[in-house]
């Protein structure tokens, strides 16, 4: 009796405890090894999908979507665009901005500078993507960590934000990092930064994919750039900027939503943190233990029959899941039920095996499996995304998937001859595979075939042919077997993929406006030219081409003219250049040309032909624009390894050509290096020159020719460099003008000269040179006004010397400044008259009180009739307008006499006085005064 009761209670025969223990042990092992991960993921995904959540609304996504890519038309975007986006978002009141965009490499210095300054303006509200990836070191095969972080120019103004996401074994992104140690520095993850949480950076968490990605507010990036977006919605928001455009391939497989862009995953991770839904997986061991404890009495105690036991176990299993679901709804936990469920399943199976008989079950299972797998295989084959077809050794199609016919645009069916229905390329590949005698030499290489179906659109199909052997039973001889070769063709339509790749490659290598290749592609071509051995008699040449005075053209015709002009120039260049020349748009202002020829003369001819073709009139948007261009070129001679050298040389020659007036072709010579080097040195040294007291003023007398008395001085700047020695103003003033330093120097000399003049014992007129840059700069009037009031020098004694160049450019509005200076009480003098554009016509148009005739006329005034005639007519013209004439550079007494005869009022030159220190002027004045006194005393005595 006792024995039978025990048998009932245990439920199944003799080895129950042992089997129970074995299963529990197995379950624990499987669980702790992580072998149950696939089950776990299925449970987790179902739970996430069943508990939807709304995002908090704190995060807004600025989306670089397909429309943004299309409308902007280039990729990568110029960084100034991102700078614009930052400025506008901050204007709209965004609380912080995070970029899921790669800034780890440099772009052009200009674009980088614009972006850096936007970051600086943002005052720490911006974070930029940082990511790491494992790379296998080629040398030792070890994995090393490569860190991509924003370049240094940006790094100082931003927070680095880690955007790397771990990809799990199933190829999907389940978790997000909170941060990591990169090169010893802790870096927060973008999600943690956006959510504003700190804590233990090393703990990744599971993202709550129950949060609905469609619930995020989104703005298309291009709408911000085009100022179409309503930026009211960004106020107080955390803005995440990232790409969803498919072309950019920043897409990841995820649970619940299948595929999401990286930026959306970051947003979901941040939301998980904000909503306190940063999930963790837990409770596995506990549940496993609990289940074992509960199942034990079900199996071994009581007088249950097997159906009741089974029902209890099913109920326990369901209870576990319901409990896990409820917990997940209320707490950020994904309960690890997989261990418990697998243990339950195995125990259930064991019990059923005992009940039905294990062997029977196994048999049944294996039958079902075979049938299922056949069905599944059939389905997989039929529904496969790729087209699959199998061809036998007689080149007859045995089976073909439905997709094969669609992809190959042909009626591909079982039983048909491969030759009649497959494209030739595929058919030949099949034949080769079927007839190749050595299986090992056959390598399945993907190939491409281009199809033109009836609708006329070209399709690109990628296909691969593989061979397998089938053991065929010969029916007549039952036992004998022969092996038959089969060829399997797998094909897929890659048209869209290829198009997208081609388009991206095009965008990366071309300039959008002109359609020419851009700087990066041009450098590659130059690299290739550098690599060609020069013994084969060909010479290569790089020429850079720019429009002279582009700024002036834009100033008068508006910004949009630039693109029209660039396009027109590119077209003319394309026509003018030889067919084998490479033409490029290397920047907004420069075109590039790479030519090769048998001789240097030939190259010179080609360059000049281009120069002639591009110079001249252009008719654009209804206006006729006279355009002059400059070309700088450099030959690639000898063994040049680095394309940047000839590019730099051509650029230097171009700068020099433009600086020296433009409208010319200049070949790079080695001596330019020295000249450029000196220019660069002077430009740098000029920066601290004033503070180091290397700069001072000298004064050159202006003498009344009729009475020979000094009536004024011209202030001239001097630079005594402690190493380079004396540097002529004729050399450093143009450099100061170009670098903008002239504003500081010009302001200084005004004040210094007035201060000195106030110490002199007589009231002299003071002439100070003002360069066009200074004159056109805003605030010039204030500089003059404060200098006057600080020093107390009377404005009525001040002459500002301007050069002709200022008046030639009629588009420049100088009228206002001139009237304001007159209102202060200053006078204006026209300097270097006759050197520039020699037109007497504009003298009456401006209120000069003096005209200074250039030294070149004075030099010839005694020997050359035309020079004397010009001086004479200037004197008459000036007289009729009440202006005084000053002759510059008088070196001989003959010159002085002749000029006096011609009616010049005032003279300046080495004969009358060299430039001298302030105290020397004072001394000269004192002497003159003493002489005057002596003379009048003498006269007085004579009278007496
Ligand atoms: P500039 O305004 O035409 O000044 C006259 C130049 O002729 C001065 O050269 C002067 O030293 C020189 N000179 C005067 N008399 C004779 C002569 O009899 N024979 C010869 N051979 N030369 C004579 P400097 O001082 O070398 O200045 C050269 C130019 O640099 C000036 O030409 C002016 O355009 C510019 N410059 C000098 N100081 C300043 C300044 O403070 N501001 C600006 N914007 N430009 C300045
Ligand atoms: Ca002058
Ligand atoms: Ca002059």
JSON list of N, CA and C in Angstrom, two decimals, residues 515-551:
[
{"chain": "A", "resi": 515, "resn": "UNK", "atom": "N", "xyz": [29.03, 72.09, -61.39]},
{"chain": "A", "resi": 515, "resn": "UNK", "atom": "CA", "xyz": [29.03, 70.71, -61.88]},
{"chain": "A", "resi": 515, "resn": "UNK", "atom": "C", "xyz": [30.44, 70.18, -62.10]},
{"chain": "A", "resi": 516, "resn": "UNK", "atom": "N", "xyz": [31.45, 71.00, -61.80]},
{"chain": "A", "resi": 516, "resn": "UNK", "atom": "CA", "xyz": [32.83, 70.52, -61.97]},
{"chain": "A", "resi": 516, "resn": "UNK", "atom": "C", "xyz": [33.24, 69.72, -60.74]},
{"chain": "A", "resi": 517, "resn": "UNK", "atom": "N", "xyz": [34.35, 68.98, -60.87]},
{"chain": "A", "resi": 517, "resn": "UNK", "atom": "CA", "xyz": [34.84, 68.28, -59.69]},
{"chain": "A", "resi": 517, "resn": "UNK", "atom": "C", "xyz": [35.31, 69.30, -58.66]},
{"chain": "A", "resi": 518, "resn": "UNK", "atom": "N", "xyz": [35.30, 68.90, -57.39]},
{"chain": "A", "resi": 518, "resn": "UNK", "atom": "CA", "xyz": [35.67, 69.85, -56.34]},
{"chain": "A", "resi": 518, "resn": "UNK", "atom": "C", "xyz": [37.13, 69.69, -55.94]},
{"chain": "A", "resi": 519, "resn": "UNK", "atom": "N", "xyz": [37.51, 70.39, -54.88]},
{"chain": "A", "resi": 519, "resn": "UNK", "atom": "CA", "xyz": [38.92, 70.42, -54.51]},
{"chain": "A", "resi": 519, "resn": "UNK", "atom": "C", "xyz": [39.47, 69.04, -54.19]},
{"chain": "A", "resi": 520, "resn": "UNK", "atom": "N", "xyz": [38.66, 68.24, -53.45]},
{"chain": "A", "resi": 520, "resn": "UNK", "atom": "CA", "xyz": [39.16, 66.93, -53.04]},
{"chain": "A", "resi": 520, "resn": "UNK", "atom": "C", "xyz": [39.47, 66.07, -54.27]},
{"chain": "A", "resi": 521, "resn": "UNK", "atom": "N", "xyz": [38.54, 66.06, -55.23]},
{"chain": "A", "resi": 521, "resn": "UNK", "atom": "CA", "xyz": [38.75, 65.23, -56.42]},
{"chain": "A", "resi": 521, "resn": "UNK", "atom": "C", "xyz": [39.91, 65.80, -57.24]},
{"chain": "A", "resi": 522, "resn": "UNK", "atom": "N", "xyz": [40.00, 67.13, -57.27]},
{"chain": "A", "resi": 522, "resn": "UNK", "atom": "CA", "xyz": [41.07, 67.75, -58.05]},
{"chain": "A", "resi": 522, "resn": "UNK", "atom": "C", "xyz": [42.43, 67.35, -57.46]},
{"chain": "A", "resi": 523, "resn": "UNK", "atom": "N", "xyz": [42.53, 67.38, -56.12]},
{"chain": "A", "resi": 523, "resn": "UNK", "atom": "CA", "xyz": [43.79, 66.99, -55.48]},
{"chain": "A", "resi": 523, "resn": "UNK", "atom": "C", "xyz": [44.16, 65.57, -55.87]},
{"chain": "A", "resi": 524, "resn": "UNK", "atom": "N", "xyz": [43.15, 64.69, -55.96]},
{"chain": "A", "resi": 524, "resn": "UNK", "atom": "CA", "xyz": [43.45, 63.31, -56.36]},
{"chain": "A", "resi": 524, "resn": "UNK", "atom": "C", "xyz": [44.03, 63.27, -57.76]},
{"chain": "A", "resi": 525, "resn": "UNK", "atom": "N", "xyz": [43.45, 64.07, -58.67]},
{"chain": "A", "resi": 525, "resn": "UNK", "atom": "CA", "xyz": [43.97, 64.11, -60.04]},
{"chain": "A", "resi": 525, "resn": "UNK", "atom": "C", "xyz": [45.41, 64.64, -60.03]},
{"chain": "A", "resi": 526, "resn": "UNK", "atom": "N", "xyz": [45.65, 65.67, -59.20]},
{"chain": "A", "resi": 526, "resn": "UNK", "atom": "CA", "xyz": [47.00, 66.22, -59.15]},
{"chain": "A", "resi": 526, "resn": "UNK", "atom": "C", "xyz": [47.96, 65.18, -58.58]},
{"chain": "A", "resi": 527, "resn": "UNK", "atom": "N", "xyz": [47.48, 64.45, -57.55]},
{"chain": "A", "resi": 527, "resn": "UNK", "atom": "CA", "xyz": [48.30, 63.35, -57.00]},
{"chain": "A", "resi": 527, "resn": "UNK", "atom": "C", "xyz": [48.71, 62.39, -58.10]},
{"chain": "A", "resi": 528, "resn": "UNK", "atom": "N", "xyz": [47.73, 62.02, -58.93]},
{"chain": "A", "resi": 528, "resn": "UNK", "atom": "CA", "xyz": [48.00, 61.07, -60.01]},
{"chain": "A", "resi": 528, "resn": "UNK", "atom": "C", "xyz": [49.02, 61.65, -60.97]},
{"chain": "A", "resi": 529, "resn": "UNK", "atom": "N", "xyz": [48.88, 62.95, -61.27]},
{"chain": "A", "resi": 529, "resn": "UNK", "atom": "CA", "xyz": [49.83, 63.59, -62.20]},
{"chain": "A", "resi": 529, "resn": "UNK", "atom": "C", "xyz": [51.23, 63.60, -61.60]},
{"chain": "A", "resi": 530, "resn": "UNK", "atom": "N", "xyz": [51.29, 63.81, -60.26]},
{"chain": "A", "resi": 530, "resn": "UNK", "atom": "CA", "xyz": [52.59, 63.82, -59.60]},
{"chain": "A", "resi": 530, "resn": "UNK", "atom": "C", "xyz": [53.26, 62.45, -59.70]},
{"chain": "A", "resi": 531, "resn": "UNK", "atom": "N", "xyz": [52.43, 61.41, -59.70]},
{"chain": "A", "resi": 531, "resn": "UNK", "atom": "CA", "xyz": [52.98, 60.06, -59.68]},
{"chain": "A", "resi": 531, "resn": "UNK", "atom": "C", "xyz": [53.47, 59.61, -61.06]},
{"chain": "A", "resi": 532, "resn": "UNK", "atom": "N", "xyz": [53.06, 60.30, -62.13]},
{"chain": "A", "resi": 532, "resn": "UNK", "atom": "CA", "xyz": [53.49, 59.89, -63.47]},
{"chain": "A", "resi": 532, "resn": "UNK", "atom": "C", "xyz": [54.99, 60.17, -63.61]},
{"chain": "A", "resi": 533, "resn": "UNK", "atom": "N", "xyz": [55.77, 59.15, -64.03]},
{"chain": "A", "resi": 533, "resn": "UNK", "atom": "CA", "xyz": [57.20, 59.39, -64.19]},
{"chain": "A", "resi": 533, "resn": "UNK", "atom": "C", "xyz": [57.43, 60.45, -65.25]},
{"chain": "A", "resi": 534, "resn": "UNK", "atom": "N", "xyz": [58.32, 61.43, -64.95]},
{"chain": "A", "resi": 534, "resn": "UNK", "atom": "CA", "xyz": [58.45, 62.57, -65.84]},
{"chain": "A", "resi": 534, "resn": "UNK", "atom": "C", "xyz": [59.38, 62.29, -67.03]},
{"chain": "A", "resi": 535, "resn": "UNK", "atom": "N", "xyz": [59.98, 61.05, -67.06]},
{"chain": "A", "resi": 535, "resn": "UNK", "atom": "CA", "xyz": [60.90, 60.77, -68.17]},
{"chain": "A", "resi": 535, "resn": "UNK", "atom": "C", "xyz": [60.15, 60.66, -69.49]},
{"chain": "A", "resi": 536, "resn": "UNK", "atom": "N", "xyz": [58.83, 60.40, -69.41]},
{"chain": "A", "resi": 536, "resn": "UNK", "atom": "CA", "xyz": [58.16, 60.13, -70.68]},
{"chain": "A", "resi": 536, "resn": "UNK", "atom": "C", "xyz": [57.86, 61.39, -71.50]},
{"chain": "A", "resi": 537, "resn": "UNK", "atom": "N", "xyz": [58.48, 62.49, -71.10]},
{"chain": "A", "resi": 537, "resn": "UNK", "atom": "CA", "xyz": [58.43, 63.67, -71.95]},
{"chain": "A", "resi": 537, "resn": "UNK", "atom": "C", "xyz": [57.22, 64.54, -71.76]},
{"chain": "A", "resi": 538, "resn": "UNK", "atom": "N", "xyz": [56.33, 64.19, -70.85]},
{"chain": "A", "resi": 538, "resn": "UNK", "atom": "CA", "xyz": [55.17, 65.06, -70.66]},
{"chain": "A", "resi": 538, "resn": "UNK", "atom": "C", "xyz": [55.39, 65.95, -69.45]},
{"chain": "A", "resi": 539, "resn": "UNK", "atom": "N", "xyz": [54.95, 67.16, -69.56]},
{"chain": "A", "resi": 539, "resn": "UNK", "atom": "CA", "xyz": [55.03, 68.08, -68.44]},
{"chain": "A", "resi": 539, "resn": "UNK", "atom": "C", "xyz": [53.61, 68.37, -67.98]},
{"chain": "A", "resi": 540, "resn": "UNK", "atom": "N", "xyz": [53.43, 68.40, -66.67]},
{"chain": "A", "resi": 540, "resn": "UNK", "atom": "CA", "xyz": [52.11, 68.73, -66.14]},
{"chain": "A", "resi": 540, "resn": "UNK", "atom": "C", "xyz": [52.15, 70.13, -65.55]},
{"chain": "A", "resi": 541, "resn": "UNK", "atom": "N", "xyz": [50.99, 70.75, -65.55]},
{"chain": "A", "resi": 541, "resn": "UNK", "atom": "CA", "xyz": [50.92, 72.10, -65.02]},
{"chain": "A", "resi": 541, "resn": "UNK", "atom": "C", "xyz": [49.58, 72.28, -64.31]},
{"chain": "A", "resi": 542, "resn": "UNK", "atom": "N", "xyz": [49.66, 72.94, -63.16]},
{"chain": "A", "resi": 542, "resn": "UNK", "atom": "CA", "xyz": [48.43, 73.27, -62.43]},
{"chain": "A", "resi": 542, "resn": "UNK", "atom": "C", "xyz": [48.23, 74.77, -62.53]},
{"chain": "A", "resi": 543, "resn": "UNK", "atom": "N", "xyz": [47.06, 75.17, -62.94]},
{"chain": "A", "resi": 543, "resn": "UNK", "atom": "CA", "xyz": [46.76, 76.59, -62.98]},
{"chain": "A", "resi": 543, "resn": "UNK", "atom": "C", "xyz": [45.55, 76.86, -62.10]},
{"chain": "A", "resi": 544, "resn": "UNK", "atom": "N", "xyz": [45.61, 77.96, -61.35]},
{"chain": "A", "resi": 544, "resn": "UNK", "atom": "CA", "xyz": [44.45, 78.39, -60.56]},
{"chain": "A", "resi": 544, "resn": "UNK", "atom": "C", "xyz": [43.98, 79.73, -61.11]},
{"chain": "A", "resi": 545, "resn": "UNK", "atom": "N", "xyz": [42.68, 79.85, -61.23]},
{"chain": "A", "resi": 545, "resn": "UNK", "atom": "CA", "xyz": [42.10, 81.00, -61.91]},
{"chain": "A", "resi": 545, "resn": "UNK", "atom": "C", "xyz": [41.13, 81.72, -60.98]},
{"chain": "A", "resi": 546, "resn": "UNK", "atom": "N", "xyz": [41.22, 83.05, -60.91]},
{"chain": "A", "resi": 546, "resn": "UNK", "atom": "CA", "xyz": [40.27, 83.78, -60.07]},
{"chain": "A", "resi": 546, "resn": "UNK", "atom": "C", "xyz": [39.86, 85.08, -60.75]},
{"chain": "A", "resi": 547, "resn": "UNK", "atom": "N", "xyz": [38.67, 85.53, -60.39]},
{"chain": "A", "resi": 547, "resn": "UNK", "atom": "CA", "xyz": [38.18, 86.80, -60.94]},
{"chain": "A", "resi": 547, "resn": "UNK", "atom": "C", "xyz": [38.75, 87.94, -60.09]},
{"chain": "A", "resi": 548, "resn": "UNK", "atom": "N", "xyz": [39.28, 88.96, -60.74]},
{"chain": "A", "resi": 548, "resn": "UNK", "atom": "CA", "xyz": [39.79, 90.12, -60.00]},
{"chain": "A", "resi": 548, "resn": "UNK", "atom": "C", "xyz": [38.61, 90.91, -59.44]},
{"chain": "A", "resi": 549, "resn": "UNK", "atom": "N", "xyz": [38.77, 91.37, -58.22]},
{"chain": "A", "resi": 549, "resn": "UNK", "atom": "CA", "xyz": [37.76, 92.26, -57.63]},
{"chain": "A", "resi": 549, "resn": "UNK", "atom": "C", "xyz": [36.37, 91.66, -57.53]},
{"chain": "A", "resi": 550, "resn": "UNK", "atom": "N", "xyz": [36.32, 90.37, -57.18]},
{"chain": "A", "resi": 550, "resn": "UNK", "atom": "CA", "xyz": [35.02, 89.71, -57.03]},
{"chain": "A", "resi": 550, "resn": "UNK", "atom": "C", "xyz": [34.16, 90.43, -56.00]},
{"chain": "A", "resi": 551, "resn": "UNK", "atom": "N", "xyz": [34.80, 90.90, -54.93]},
{"chain": "A", "resi": 551, "resn": "UNK", "atom": "CA", "xyz": [34.04, 91.57, -53.87]},
{"chain": "A", "resi": 551, "resn": "UNK", "atom": "C", "xyz": [33.31, 92.79, -54.40]}
]
